[in-house]
Coordinates of C-alpha atoms in Angstrom, one line a residue:
M1 CA 0.3 0.1 -0.2
G2 CA 3.1 2.5 -0.3
A3 CA 4.5 4.3 2.4
V4 CA 1.9 3.0 5.1
A5 CA 3.3 -0.5 4.7
F6 CA 6.4 0.0 6.8
G7 CA 7.8 -3.5 6.7
N8 CA 8.5 -4.5 10.6
S9 CA 5.2 -4.9 11.9
L10 CA 4.5 -3.2 15.2
G11 CA 0.8 -5.2 16.2
S12 CA 3.1 -6.9 19.9
V13 CA 2.9 -3.9 21.1
T14 CA -1.2 -4.0 21.6
K15 CA -0.8 -5.3 24.6
V16 CA 3.0 -5.3 26.5
E17 CA 3.7 -6.6 29.8
I18 CA 5.4 -4.3 32.2
T19 CA 6.4 -4.6 35.7
S20 CA 6.0 -2.1 37.6
G21 CA 7.6 -0.4 39.8
N22 CA 4.9 0.7 42.6
T23 CA 3.5 -2.8 43.4
G24 CA 5.7 -5.0 41.3
K25 CA 3.1 -6.8 40.0
S26 CA 3.0 -7.6 36.0
A27 CA -0.2 -4.5 34.0
T28 CA -1.5 -4.4 30.9
K29 CA -1.0 -1.5 28.8
Q30 CA -2.9 -0.3 26.3
L31 CA -2.0 2.2 22.9
Y32 CA -5.0 4.3 21.9
T33 CA -5.3 7.6 19.6
T34 CA -8.0 10.1 19.0
T35 CA -8.0 12.0 15.1
D36 CA -10.1 15.2 15.5
Y37 CA -11.0 14.5 11.8
S38 CA -11.7 18.0 11.0
D39 CA -7.3 19.0 12.0
N40 CA -6.9 15.6 8.8
I41 CA -8.8 18.1 5.9
L42 CA -7.1 21.1 7.8
I43 CA -3.6 19.3 7.2
N44 CA -4.0 16.9 3.7
L45 CA -5.5 21.1 2.4
R46 CA -2.3 22.6 4.5
G47 CA 0.5 19.9 3.5
N48 CA 1.5 20.1 7.0
R49 CA 0.8 22.3 10.4
Y50 CA 3.4 24.6 10.4
G51 CA 4.6 25.6 7.2
T52 CA 4.1 28.0 4.4
P53 CA 1.0 26.4 3.0
V54 CA 0.9 24.0 -0.4
E55 CA -0.5 25.4 -2.9
R56 CA -3.5 23.9 -4.3
S57 CA -4.8 23.4 -8.0
D58 CA -8.5 24.2 -8.8
D59 CA -8.9 20.0 -10.0
Y60 CA -8.1 19.1 -6.1
Y61 CA -10.6 20.9 -4.7
A62 CA -13.2 19.5 -7.3
N63 CA -12.1 16.0 -6.5
N64 CA -12.4 16.7 -3.0
R65 CA -8.3 15.5 -2.3
C66 CA -8.7 16.5 1.6
F67 CA -10.9 14.3 2.3
M68 CA -10.5 10.4 2.4
D69 CA -12.0 8.4 0.7
K70 CA -13.0 4.7 2.2
K71 CA -9.2 3.0 0.3
Q72 CA -7.6 5.7 2.7
L73 CA -9.7 5.6 5.2
D74 CA -8.6 1.6 5.2
E75 CA -4.8 2.8 4.7
L76 CA -5.1 4.9 8.0
H77 CA -6.6 2.5 10.4
K78 CA -4.1 -0.1 8.6
F79 CA -1.1 1.4 9.9
L80 CA -2.6 2.5 13.2
A81 CA -2.8 -1.4 13.4
S82 CA 0.1 -1.0 12.9
V83 CA 1.6 0.7 15.1
G84 CA 0.2 -1.2 18.2
I85 CA -3.3 1.4 18.8
T86 CA -5.6 -0.8 19.2
R87 CA -8.9 1.4 19.8
H88 CA -9.1 4.6 17.7
Q89 CA -11.1 7.7 19.0
W90 CA -12.6 10.0 16.1
I91 CA -14.2 13.8 17.8
L92 CA -17.7 14.0 16.4
D93 CA -17.9 17.3 15.1
T94 CA -21.4 18.6 13.8
M95 CA -20.2 22.8 13.6
W96 CA -19.0 21.4 9.7
N97 CA -21.7 19.9 8.1
L98 CA -19.2 16.8 7.3
Y99 CA -21.9 14.6 8.6
E100 CA -24.2 14.6 6.5
E101 CA -23.3 16.1 2.7
Y102 CA -19.6 14.1 3.4
P103 CA -18.4 14.8 -0.1
Q104 CA -16.8 11.8 -0.6
G105 CA -20.5 11.7 -1.2
F106 CA -20.7 8.4 1.8
D107 CA -21.2 8.2 5.2
L108 CA -18.6 9.3 7.4
L109 CA -18.7 7.8 10.4
E110 CA -20.3 4.8 9.6
E111 CA -17.9 3.7 7.4
A112 CA -14.7 5.2 9.7
A113 CA -16.3 2.5 12.5
K114 CA -16.1 0.1 8.8
S115 CA -12.9 0.7 8.6
A116 CA -11.4 0.4 11.6
H117 CA -13.8 -3.4 12.5
K118 CA -11.7 -3.2 9.2
Y119 CA -8.0 -4.2 11.4
G120 CA -9.2 -5.0 14.4
L121 CA -9.5 -2.1 16.0
E122 CA -11.6 -0.5 18.6
F123 CA -14.1 2.6 17.9
Y124 CA -15.2 4.9 19.7
A125 CA -17.4 8.6 19.1
E126 CA -16.1 11.4 20.8
I127 CA -18.5 14.0 22.2
K128 CA -18.2 17.1 23.7
P129 CA -21.7 19.0 24.7
W130 CA -20.4 21.6 25.4
E131 CA -18.6 22.5 21.9
G132 CA -21.2 25.1 20.3
G133 CA -18.8 27.0 18.4
A134 CA -19.2 30.7 18.4
F135 CA -15.0 30.2 18.8
G136 CA -13.2 32.2 16.8
L137 CA -13.8 34.6 14.2
S138 CA -16.0 36.9 14.3
L139 CA -18.2 39.2 11.6
P140 CA -20.3 42.2 11.7
G141 CA -22.9 42.8 13.2
T142 CA -24.5 43.8 9.7
M143 CA -23.6 41.0 7.9
P144 CA -25.6 37.7 7.8
C145 CA -26.9 36.6 10.1
P146 CA -29.2 32.6 9.7
P147 CA -29.7 31.2 12.7
K148 CA -30.4 28.0 11.0
Y149 CA -27.4 27.8 9.2
G150 CA -25.2 28.3 12.6
A151 CA -25.0 31.5 12.5
Y152 CA -25.2 33.6 16.4
R153 CA -25.1 37.7 16.8
D154 CA -24.8 39.2 20.1
V155 CA -23.6 42.4 21.0
R156 CA -19.9 41.3 19.8
G157 CA -21.2 41.1 15.9
I158 CA -22.0 37.1 14.4
F159 CA -20.5 33.8 14.9
P160 CA -20.5 32.0 11.4
N161 CA -19.0 28.7 13.0
M162 CA -22.0 27.5 15.2
R163 CA -23.4 23.8 16.0
R164 CA -27.8 24.8 14.2
F165 CA -28.6 23.3 17.8
E166 CA -27.0 26.4 19.3
A167 CA -27.7 28.9 16.7
Q168 CA -31.3 28.5 16.3
N169 CA -31.2 28.3 21.0
P170 CA -29.0 31.1 22.2
T171 CA -31.6 31.7 25.8
L172 CA -30.4 27.8 26.1
G173 CA -27.3 29.0 26.6
L174 CA -25.6 29.9 30.2
K175 CA -27.1 32.5 31.1
R176 CA -25.5 35.7 33.1
K177 CA -27.1 36.8 36.0
P178 CA -29.6 39.1 36.2
G179 CA -27.9 42.6 36.6
T180 CA -24.4 42.3 35.5
Y181 CA -25.1 42.7 31.5
E182 CA -28.2 44.7 31.2
C183 CA -26.8 48.4 29.6
S184 CA -29.9 50.4 30.9
E185 CA -28.5 54.3 30.8
P186 CA -27.3 55.9 28.0
V187 CA -23.0 56.6 28.5
S188 CA -22.9 60.4 30.2
A189 CA -18.8 59.8 30.7
I190 CA -15.4 57.5 29.9
R191 CA -13.2 56.4 32.0
L192 CA -9.6 55.5 30.8
I193 CA -7.7 53.8 34.2
K194 CA -3.7 54.1 34.0
S195 CA -2.6 50.7 36.5
D196 CA -0.5 53.7 38.7
D197 CA 1.0 57.3 39.4
R198 CA 2.8 57.3 37.8
S199 CA 2.9 60.7 35.1
T200 CA 2.3 59.9 31.8
R201 CA 2.5 61.7 28.2
V202 CA -0.5 61.0 27.3
K203 CA -2.7 64.6 27.9
A204 CA -6.9 64.9 26.4
E205 CA -5.7 66.9 23.9
H206 CA -4.5 63.4 22.7
L207 CA -7.9 61.8 22.8
S208 CA -10.8 61.6 20.3
V209 CA -13.9 60.0 20.8
Y210 CA -15.8 58.0 18.3
T211 CA -19.8 56.0 18.2
S212 CA -21.5 54.0 16.1
A213 CA -24.7 52.4 16.1
T214 CA -23.3 49.0 14.7
N215 CA -19.4 48.7 15.3
N216 CA -18.8 50.3 11.8
H217 CA -18.4 53.6 10.2
F218 CA -17.8 55.1 13.0
E219 CA -18.2 58.6 13.9
L220 CA -16.6 61.5 15.2
Y221 CA -18.3 62.8 19.0
N222 CA -18.9 66.7 18.6
G223 CA -21.0 66.8 21.5
P224 CA -20.1 67.9 25.7
V225 CA -16.8 67.0 26.8
S226 CA -15.3 68.1 29.6
F227 CA -12.0 66.5 31.0
R228 CA -10.0 66.6 34.4
E229 CA -7.5 64.2 36.5
T230 CA -7.4 62.4 39.7
I231 CA -5.9 60.4 41.6
E232 CA -7.7 57.9 43.3
R233 CA -7.4 54.9 44.8
R234 CA -8.7 51.8 42.8
F235 CA -8.1 47.9 43.7
R236 CA -5.9 46.7 41.6
F237 CA -5.3 42.8 42.4
P238 CA -3.5 41.6 45.0
Y239 CA -3.4 45.0 46.7
W240 CA -5.1 48.3 47.1
K241 CA -3.0 51.3 45.1
H242 CA -3.1 55.1 43.5
C243 CA -4.1 55.6 39.3
R244 CA -4.2 57.8 37.3
V245 CA -7.2 58.6 35.9
F246 CA -8.7 60.4 33.0
H247 CA -13.1 61.7 33.2
L248 CA -13.6 62.6 29.7
E249 CA -17.2 64.2 31.3
N250 CA -20.8 65.1 30.6
L251 CA -20.5 63.3 27.4
K252 CA -24.4 63.3 25.1
I253 CA -23.8 60.0 22.9
P254 CA -26.5 60.4 20.6
E255 CA -29.0 58.2 21.1
G256 CA -28.4 54.1 20.4
H257 CA -24.9 54.1 18.9
K258 CA -23.2 51.3 21.8
Y259 CA -19.9 50.8 20.3
L260 CA -17.1 53.5 21.3
L261 CA -13.8 54.3 20.5
V262 CA -11.4 55.8 22.7
R263 CA -8.6 56.8 19.8
C264 CA -5.1 58.3 21.5
S265 CA -3.3 60.7 18.4
L266 CA 0.6 58.0 20.4
A267 CA 0.1 55.1 19.5
D268 CA 5.0 53.6 19.1
E269 CA 6.4 51.6 21.2
K270 CA 7.3 54.7 24.2
G271 CA 4.0 54.1 25.2
D272 CA 4.0 54.5 29.3
F273 CA -0.4 54.8 30.4
S274 CA -0.8 51.1 30.6
N275 CA -3.2 48.1 33.0
E276 CA -5.3 46.0 32.5
K277 CA -7.9 45.5 29.7
G278 CA -11.2 43.6 32.3
N279 CA -9.6 47.4 34.2
I280 CA -7.8 50.7 31.6
L281 CA -11.5 51.6 30.5
E282 CA -14.6 52.4 32.5
L283 CA -18.6 53.8 30.9
V284 CA -20.1 55.7 33.4
G285 CA -24.2 56.4 33.2
A286 CA -26.2 59.7 34.1
S287 CA -26.4 58.2 37.7
G288 CA -22.9 58.0 37.9
N289 CA -23.6 53.7 38.3
I290 CA -20.0 51.9 36.2
L291 CA -22.0 50.2 33.1
P292 CA -21.4 46.8 32.2
L293 CA -18.9 46.5 28.7
T294 CA -17.0 44.5 26.4
L295 CA -13.8 45.5 25.6
S296 CA -13.1 44.9 21.6
T297 CA -10.0 42.8 20.8
G298 CA -8.8 45.6 18.5
Q299 CA -9.3 47.0 14.7
V300 CA -10.5 43.7 11.8
R301 CA -10.4 44.9 8.1
L302 CA -11.9 42.7 4.7
E303 CA -9.0 41.8 4.2
D304 CA -7.6 39.4 7.3
H305 CA -11.0 37.4 6.8
D306 CA -10.9 37.6 3.5
D307 CA -9.3 33.8 3.4
F308 CA -12.5 32.8 5.5
Y309 CA -15.2 34.5 2.5
Q310 CA -12.5 33.3 -0.3
S311 CA -11.9 29.7 1.5
K312 CA -12.9 26.6 -1.4
L313 CA -13.1 24.4 2.3
L314 CA -14.7 25.8 3.7
L315 CA -17.6 26.9 1.1
K316 CA -18.4 22.8 0.7
V317 CA -17.6 22.0 4.9
L318 CA -19.4 25.5 6.7
P319 CA -22.9 26.0 6.4
Y320 CA -23.4 29.8 7.0
L321 CA -20.6 30.0 3.9
Q322 CA -23.6 28.2 1.4
A323 CA -26.3 30.4 2.5
P324 CA -27.3 32.0 -0.3
E325 CA -27.8 35.7 1.7
V326 CA -24.2 35.3 2.7
Q327 CA -22.9 34.7 -0.7
A328 CA -25.2 37.6 -2.0
E329 CA -23.4 39.8 0.0
I330 CA -19.8 38.1 -0.5
N331 CA -19.7 38.3 -4.0
D332 CA -20.9 42.5 -3.1
R333 CA -17.6 43.7 -2.8
R334 CA -17.8 46.8 -1.9
K335 CA -20.8 46.1 0.9
M336 CA -18.8 44.2 2.0
E337 CA -16.1 47.0 2.2
E338 CA -19.1 49.0 3.8
H339 CA -19.1 45.9 6.6
Y340 CA -15.4 46.2 7.3
R341 CA -15.0 50.4 7.6
D342 CA -13.6 50.8 11.4
F343 CA -14.8 47.0 12.8
Y344 CA -14.4 46.6 15.9
S345 CA -14.3 42.3 17.0
F346 CA -15.0 40.9 20.1
G347 CA -12.2 38.3 19.9
E348 CA -10.6 35.8 22.9
C349 CA -9.7 37.9 25.5
N350 CA -8.2 38.0 28.3
L351 CA -9.1 40.4 31.1
V352 CA -5.4 41.2 33.3
D353 CA -4.0 40.3 30.4
L354 CA -1.6 45.1 29.9
M355 CA -2.6 46.7 27.6
T356 CA -1.1 49.7 26.8
L357 CA -3.3 52.9 25.0
D358 CA -0.3 54.7 23.7
K359 CA 1.1 51.9 23.1
T360 CA -2.1 50.6 20.6
G361 CA -3.7 53.8 19.8
F362 CA -7.0 53.0 20.7
V363 CA -9.8 51.6 22.8
A364 CA -12.9 50.2 21.9
A365 CA -15.3 49.1 23.7
T366 CA -19.3 48.7 23.6
C367 CA -21.6 49.6 26.1
G368 CA -22.9 46.1 27.7
K369 CA -22.1 42.1 28.2
P370 CA -23.9 39.1 25.5
E371 CA -26.5 37.6 27.6
F372 CA -25.5 34.2 27.3
I373 CA -22.3 32.6 26.3
A374 CA -23.1 31.7 22.6
G375 CA -22.2 27.2 22.6
Q376 CA -22.6 26.4 25.7
L377 CA -26.1 24.4 26.9
H378 CA -26.4 24.8 30.2
P379 CA -28.2 21.0 30.7
I380 CA -30.4 22.8 33.0
Y381 CA -33.1 21.8 30.6
P382 CA -34.6 18.2 29.9
E383 CA -34.0 19.3 25.8
V384 CA -30.5 19.7 25.9
R385 CA -29.7 16.5 27.1
E386 CA -32.2 15.1 24.6
Y387 CA -30.0 17.2 22.5
W388 CA -27.3 16.2 23.9
L389 CA -28.5 11.6 23.7
N390 CA -29.2 12.5 20.6
M391 CA -25.4 13.2 19.6
I392 CA -24.4 9.7 20.9
R393 CA -27.1 7.4 19.3
F394 CA -25.8 9.4 16.1
C395 CA -22.5 7.7 17.1
L396 CA -24.3 4.1 18.1
D397 CA -26.2 4.0 15.9
R398 CA -22.9 4.3 13.1
G399 CA -21.7 1.8 14.9
V400 CA -19.1 3.0 17.2
D401 CA -18.1 0.7 20.2
G402 CA -19.0 3.2 23.0
I403 CA -19.0 7.1 23.0
N404 CA -15.9 9.4 24.4
I405 CA -17.5 12.0 26.1
R406 CA -15.0 15.5 27.3
T407 CA -16.2 18.1 29.7
A408 CA -12.6 21.4 28.2
N409 CA -14.7 23.0 24.9
H410 CA -13.1 26.1 23.2
T411 CA -16.2 27.9 23.6
I412 CA -14.9 30.5 26.0
S413 CA -15.4 33.4 28.4
P414 CA -12.8 35.7 30.1
E415 CA -15.9 35.9 32.7
S416 CA -17.8 32.8 33.4
W417 CA -17.7 33.3 37.2
D418 CA -20.9 35.3 36.1
Y419 CA -23.0 32.6 33.3
G420 CA -24.6 29.9 35.4
F421 CA -27.7 31.3 35.9
N422 CA -29.9 30.2 34.1
E423 CA -33.8 30.9 35.0
P424 CA -34.1 27.1 36.7
V425 CA -30.9 27.7 38.2
L426 CA -32.4 30.4 40.1
K427 CA -36.1 29.2 40.9
T428 CA -34.2 25.7 41.8
A429 CA -32.2 27.8 44.6
Q430 CA -34.8 29.8 46.2
G431 CA -32.7 33.5 45.7
K432 CA -29.8 32.5 46.8
T433 CA -27.3 33.4 44.4
D434 CA -24.5 32.0 46.7
F435 CA -21.4 30.3 44.5
V436 CA -21.6 27.0 47.1
T437 CA -25.1 26.8 46.4
I438 CA -25.5 27.9 41.9
S439 CA -22.3 25.2 41.5
K440 CA -24.5 22.6 43.0
I441 CA -27.3 22.9 41.3
N442 CA -24.9 23.0 38.3
G443 CA -23.0 20.2 38.5
D444 CA -26.0 17.8 39.4
S445 CA -27.0 19.0 36.4
Y446 CA -25.0 17.8 34.6
T447 CA -23.9 14.7 36.6
Q448 CA -27.3 13.9 35.7
F449 CA -26.8 13.8 31.7
L450 CA -23.7 12.1 32.2
R451 CA -26.3 9.3 33.9
E452 CA -28.4 9.2 31.1
A453 CA -26.0 9.1 28.7
K454 CA -24.7 5.9 30.4
T455 CA -27.8 4.3 30.6
L456 CA -28.2 5.0 27.0
V457 CA -25.2 3.4 26.2
K458 CA -25.7 0.5 28.0
S459 CA -29.0 0.2 26.8
R460 CA -26.9 -0.8 23.3
G461 CA -24.1 -2.4 24.6
K462 CA -21.6 -0.1 24.2
S463 CA -19.1 1.0 26.3
L464 CA -18.8 4.8 28.5
T465 CA -15.8 6.6 28.8
V466 CA -15.9 10.1 30.5
H467 CA -13.0 12.6 31.1
L468 CA -11.3 13.5 33.4
E469 CA -10.0 17.1 33.0
T470 CA -6.9 18.7 34.9
E471 CA -8.5 21.7 35.4
L472 CA -10.7 20.2 37.8
I473 CA -9.0 19.6 40.2
I474 CA -5.4 22.7 39.5
P475 CA -6.0 25.0 37.4
D476 CA -3.9 25.6 34.5
D477 CA -0.7 27.0 35.8
R478 CA -0.3 30.0 32.8
G479 CA -3.4 31.3 33.7
K480 CA -4.9 30.6 31.0
L481 CA -9.2 31.1 30.7
S482 CA -10.8 27.8 31.8
S483 CA -11.2 25.6 29.1
L484 CA -14.8 24.4 31.9
P485 CA -17.3 26.5 32.3
W486 CA -16.6 28.3 36.3
N487 CA -20.3 28.0 38.1
F488 CA -20.1 23.8 38.7
E489 CA -19.3 21.4 41.0
W490 CA -17.3 19.1 38.9
Q491 CA -18.8 15.6 40.4
W492 CA -15.8 14.1 39.3
E493 CA -16.0 11.7 41.8
T494 CA -19.3 10.3 41.8
W495 CA -18.3 9.8 37.5
V496 CA -15.6 7.7 37.7
K497 CA -16.8 5.5 41.0
E498 CA -20.5 5.2 39.6
I499 CA -20.9 6.1 35.8
A500 CA -17.5 5.2 33.5
D501 CA -16.1 2.4 32.4
E502 CA -12.8 4.5 31.8
L503 CA -11.9 7.4 32.4
E504 CA -9.5 9.4 30.2
I505 CA -7.4 12.6 31.5
R506 CA -6.4 15.1 29.2
G507 CA -4.8 19.1 30.6
T508 CA -1.6 18.1 30.7
Y509 CA 0.4 20.9 28.4
G510 CA -0.7 23.6 30.9
F511 CA 0.6 22.2 33.8
R512 CA 3.5 22.8 35.9
P513 CA 5.4 19.4 36.7
W514 CA 5.0 19.5 40.2
N515 CA 0.9 20.1 39.7
F516 CA 1.5 17.7 36.6
T517 CA 2.5 14.5 38.5
K518 CA -0.4 15.7 41.4
A519 CA -3.2 15.6 39.0
L520 CA -1.9 12.3 38.2
D521 CA -1.7 10.8 41.7
V522 CA -5.5 12.5 42.8
F523 CA -7.6 10.7 39.6
G524 CA -5.3 7.6 40.1
T525 CA -6.2 7.0 43.3
V526 CA -10.0 7.5 42.7
A527 CA -9.3 5.6 39.9
K528 CA -8.1 2.4 40.9
A529 CA -10.6 2.2 44.3
A530 CA -12.7 2.1 42.0
N531 CA -11.4 -0.4 39.6
K532 CA -11.6 2.1 36.8
P533 CA -9.3 1.2 33.9
L534 CA -7.7 4.9 33.4
F535 CA -5.3 6.4 30.4
L536 CA -3.6 9.3 30.0
Q537 CA -3.7 11.7 27.1
G538 CA -0.8 12.8 25.4
D539 CA 0.1 16.3 24.5
F540 CA 0.3 18.3 21.0
H541 CA 1.4 21.3 20.7
G542 CA 4.2 22.4 18.9
M543 CA 4.3 18.6 17.2
S544 CA 3.6 17.6 13.1
F545 CA 4.7 14.6 11.1
D546 CA 8.0 15.0 11.2
G547 CA 8.4 16.3 15.5
P548 CA 9.1 16.9 17.4
F549 CA 7.9 13.4 19.9
D550 CA 10.4 14.5 23.0
C551 CA 7.4 16.0 25.3
T552 CA 5.5 12.0 23.4
E553 CA 8.5 10.2 24.5
E554 CA 8.0 11.8 28.5
E555 CA 4.5 10.9 28.2
I556 CA 5.0 7.0 27.4
K557 CA 7.2 6.9 30.2
T558 CA 5.2 8.2 32.9
V559 CA 3.2 5.7 31.7
N560 CA 4.5 2.8 31.3
S561 CA 5.6 4.2 34.9
R562 CA 3.0 4.1 37.4
D563 CA 0.5 1.3 37.9
D564 CA -3.1 3.7 38.4
L565 CA -2.2 4.4 34.8
D566 CA -3.5 1.3 32.4
G567 CA -2.8 3.6 29.3
Y568 CA -2.0 5.9 26.5
V569 CA -3.2 7.5 23.8
F570 CA -1.9 8.9 21.5
Y571 CA -2.8 12.6 20.3
E572 CA -3.9 13.9 17.6
T573 CA -4.0 11.2 14.4
A574 CA -3.7 14.6 12.3
N575 CA 0.6 15.0 14.1
I576 CA 1.6 11.1 12.0
T577 CA -0.2 10.3 9.3
R578 CA -0.8 12.4 6.3
V579 CA -1.7 11.7 2.7
N580 CA 0.7 12.4 0.3
D581 CA 1.1 13.6 -3.0
N582 CA -0.1 10.1 -4.5
G583 CA -2.9 10.4 -2.6
E584 CA -1.4 7.9 -0.4
V585 CA -1.9 7.2 4.0
E586 CA 1.6 7.6 5.0
G587 CA 2.5 7.3 8.6
S588 CA 5.8 8.6 11.0
Q589 CA 9.4 6.3 10.4
E590 CA 9.8 8.1 14.0
M591 CA 6.8 8.4 15.7
K592 CA 7.4 4.2 15.1
N593 CA 10.4 3.7 16.2
I594 CA 9.1 6.0 19.5
L595 CA 6.7 2.7 20.4
M596 CA 8.9 0.6 19.1
Q597 CA 11.4 1.8 21.7
H598 CA 9.3 2.7 24.6
F599 CA 6.3 -0.1 24.2
K600 CA 9.1 -3.6 23.7

């Protein structure tokens, strides 16, 4: 079969007898892998993960060559089996329409399961209930927004990559705490806050204010304004300190103009007016109350999004780009340029990161905050749990051997601590809004879903794996935003003892070594006491077909040295397999060598 035939089979790696240093007993280690197929598609198209993309011909797109056909699925599984992998886990991603209208003309998940079975592999479907989309790029709010094509609009703009159910049922998402997102009065003052009281080169004459009703076509504000400068005590983590504050007051912002832009004529590397993103700007109402706002991540031009709109790949798989009204807009360049005239985006933002006003040259925001975390549904609603269960049914109907449920997701809010206060939750809480009460109710609802998932999976005679995210017990050492909803009591010990057949640890890359060891010890102790197999998912960051694989080697050593770990999950197949120019799937020779070295 060409490049996938490596000669010496690694079939003996399927089950490896090793001696545990802790107990002296023999333990059988398993080797699994996971496919996030959207990554396989994108890497096949690019020709690599991180390098310069390969130019593709019209024929390449016309013949759908970045999408595996049945022969290539077989080649993929032949390689996986040859290196000792016994289970293939396939992530179901329904933001794309791959499972409705696969370009190669067959049922992708069903054929992948058949192919895996042909080569003796177990085949599991992995679902991410919370992964509803609304991450990545946001588009101008004046663009078309058809929910049935997976588009959703809130105060930040339009998100074009949502699962259809989430886009059409946004009020089932995690809801923000009442009174924390509504902007109930017009802005009468803008405050710019420096993180200290030191003098600054920025003066009143360097500042100008612009406003917009639509987050484009910003207009220079020429109304009344008074300026003053104060030194005030403000809390700036981790303590209170004196801060320099600019006050732009007595403003008469045009009615309906909820998007505000403050430009600074100084913008260079000498900037000194800095603060955390969550503290550098305040909007004040006529009552003197500080109003909720959402900070922009910066101006985006049409040229910045051209690759998205003109992508021949996305046109095949992303419903939003297939909507007739969207295509009509894209094909009118003049209209598109108007959408993007002075458009300020709202991308992923960590509010504790620093920004410098006279370095970026601007600060922009919209009044109010998103009422819901788009894409993160709340399992307190029976219809949400049923929707998630239908995802599982879809997979079971296609012949999978088991289901793997992953809690972590990419739909991240910089203020997730204020979400999860949906009406049924508040009703159950009987007026309480404290973390303990709300998180218990929310956590119970997610555990209820997992119990219902177990009942469904077991009714088909299949197995259930549940992810144990490291953030369930220890915050990410990198200071990154959590990939888990905030106000939830994550009842993972109950999942281990009463629900899951197997467990998979995810999140090794977010920890210092001592916290990584702590997470393994905590999860390992509970899983072992429950007599449940526990697997370690590997890191993939910075990895491509040609390596480096040093992290993989170290992770395998860790698995082989611990009696509380039953195997290793290589993440993901897109890093060690590729479709070559001859249309054949080939596997990484270096990874073959590593597996031979460590799984003898």
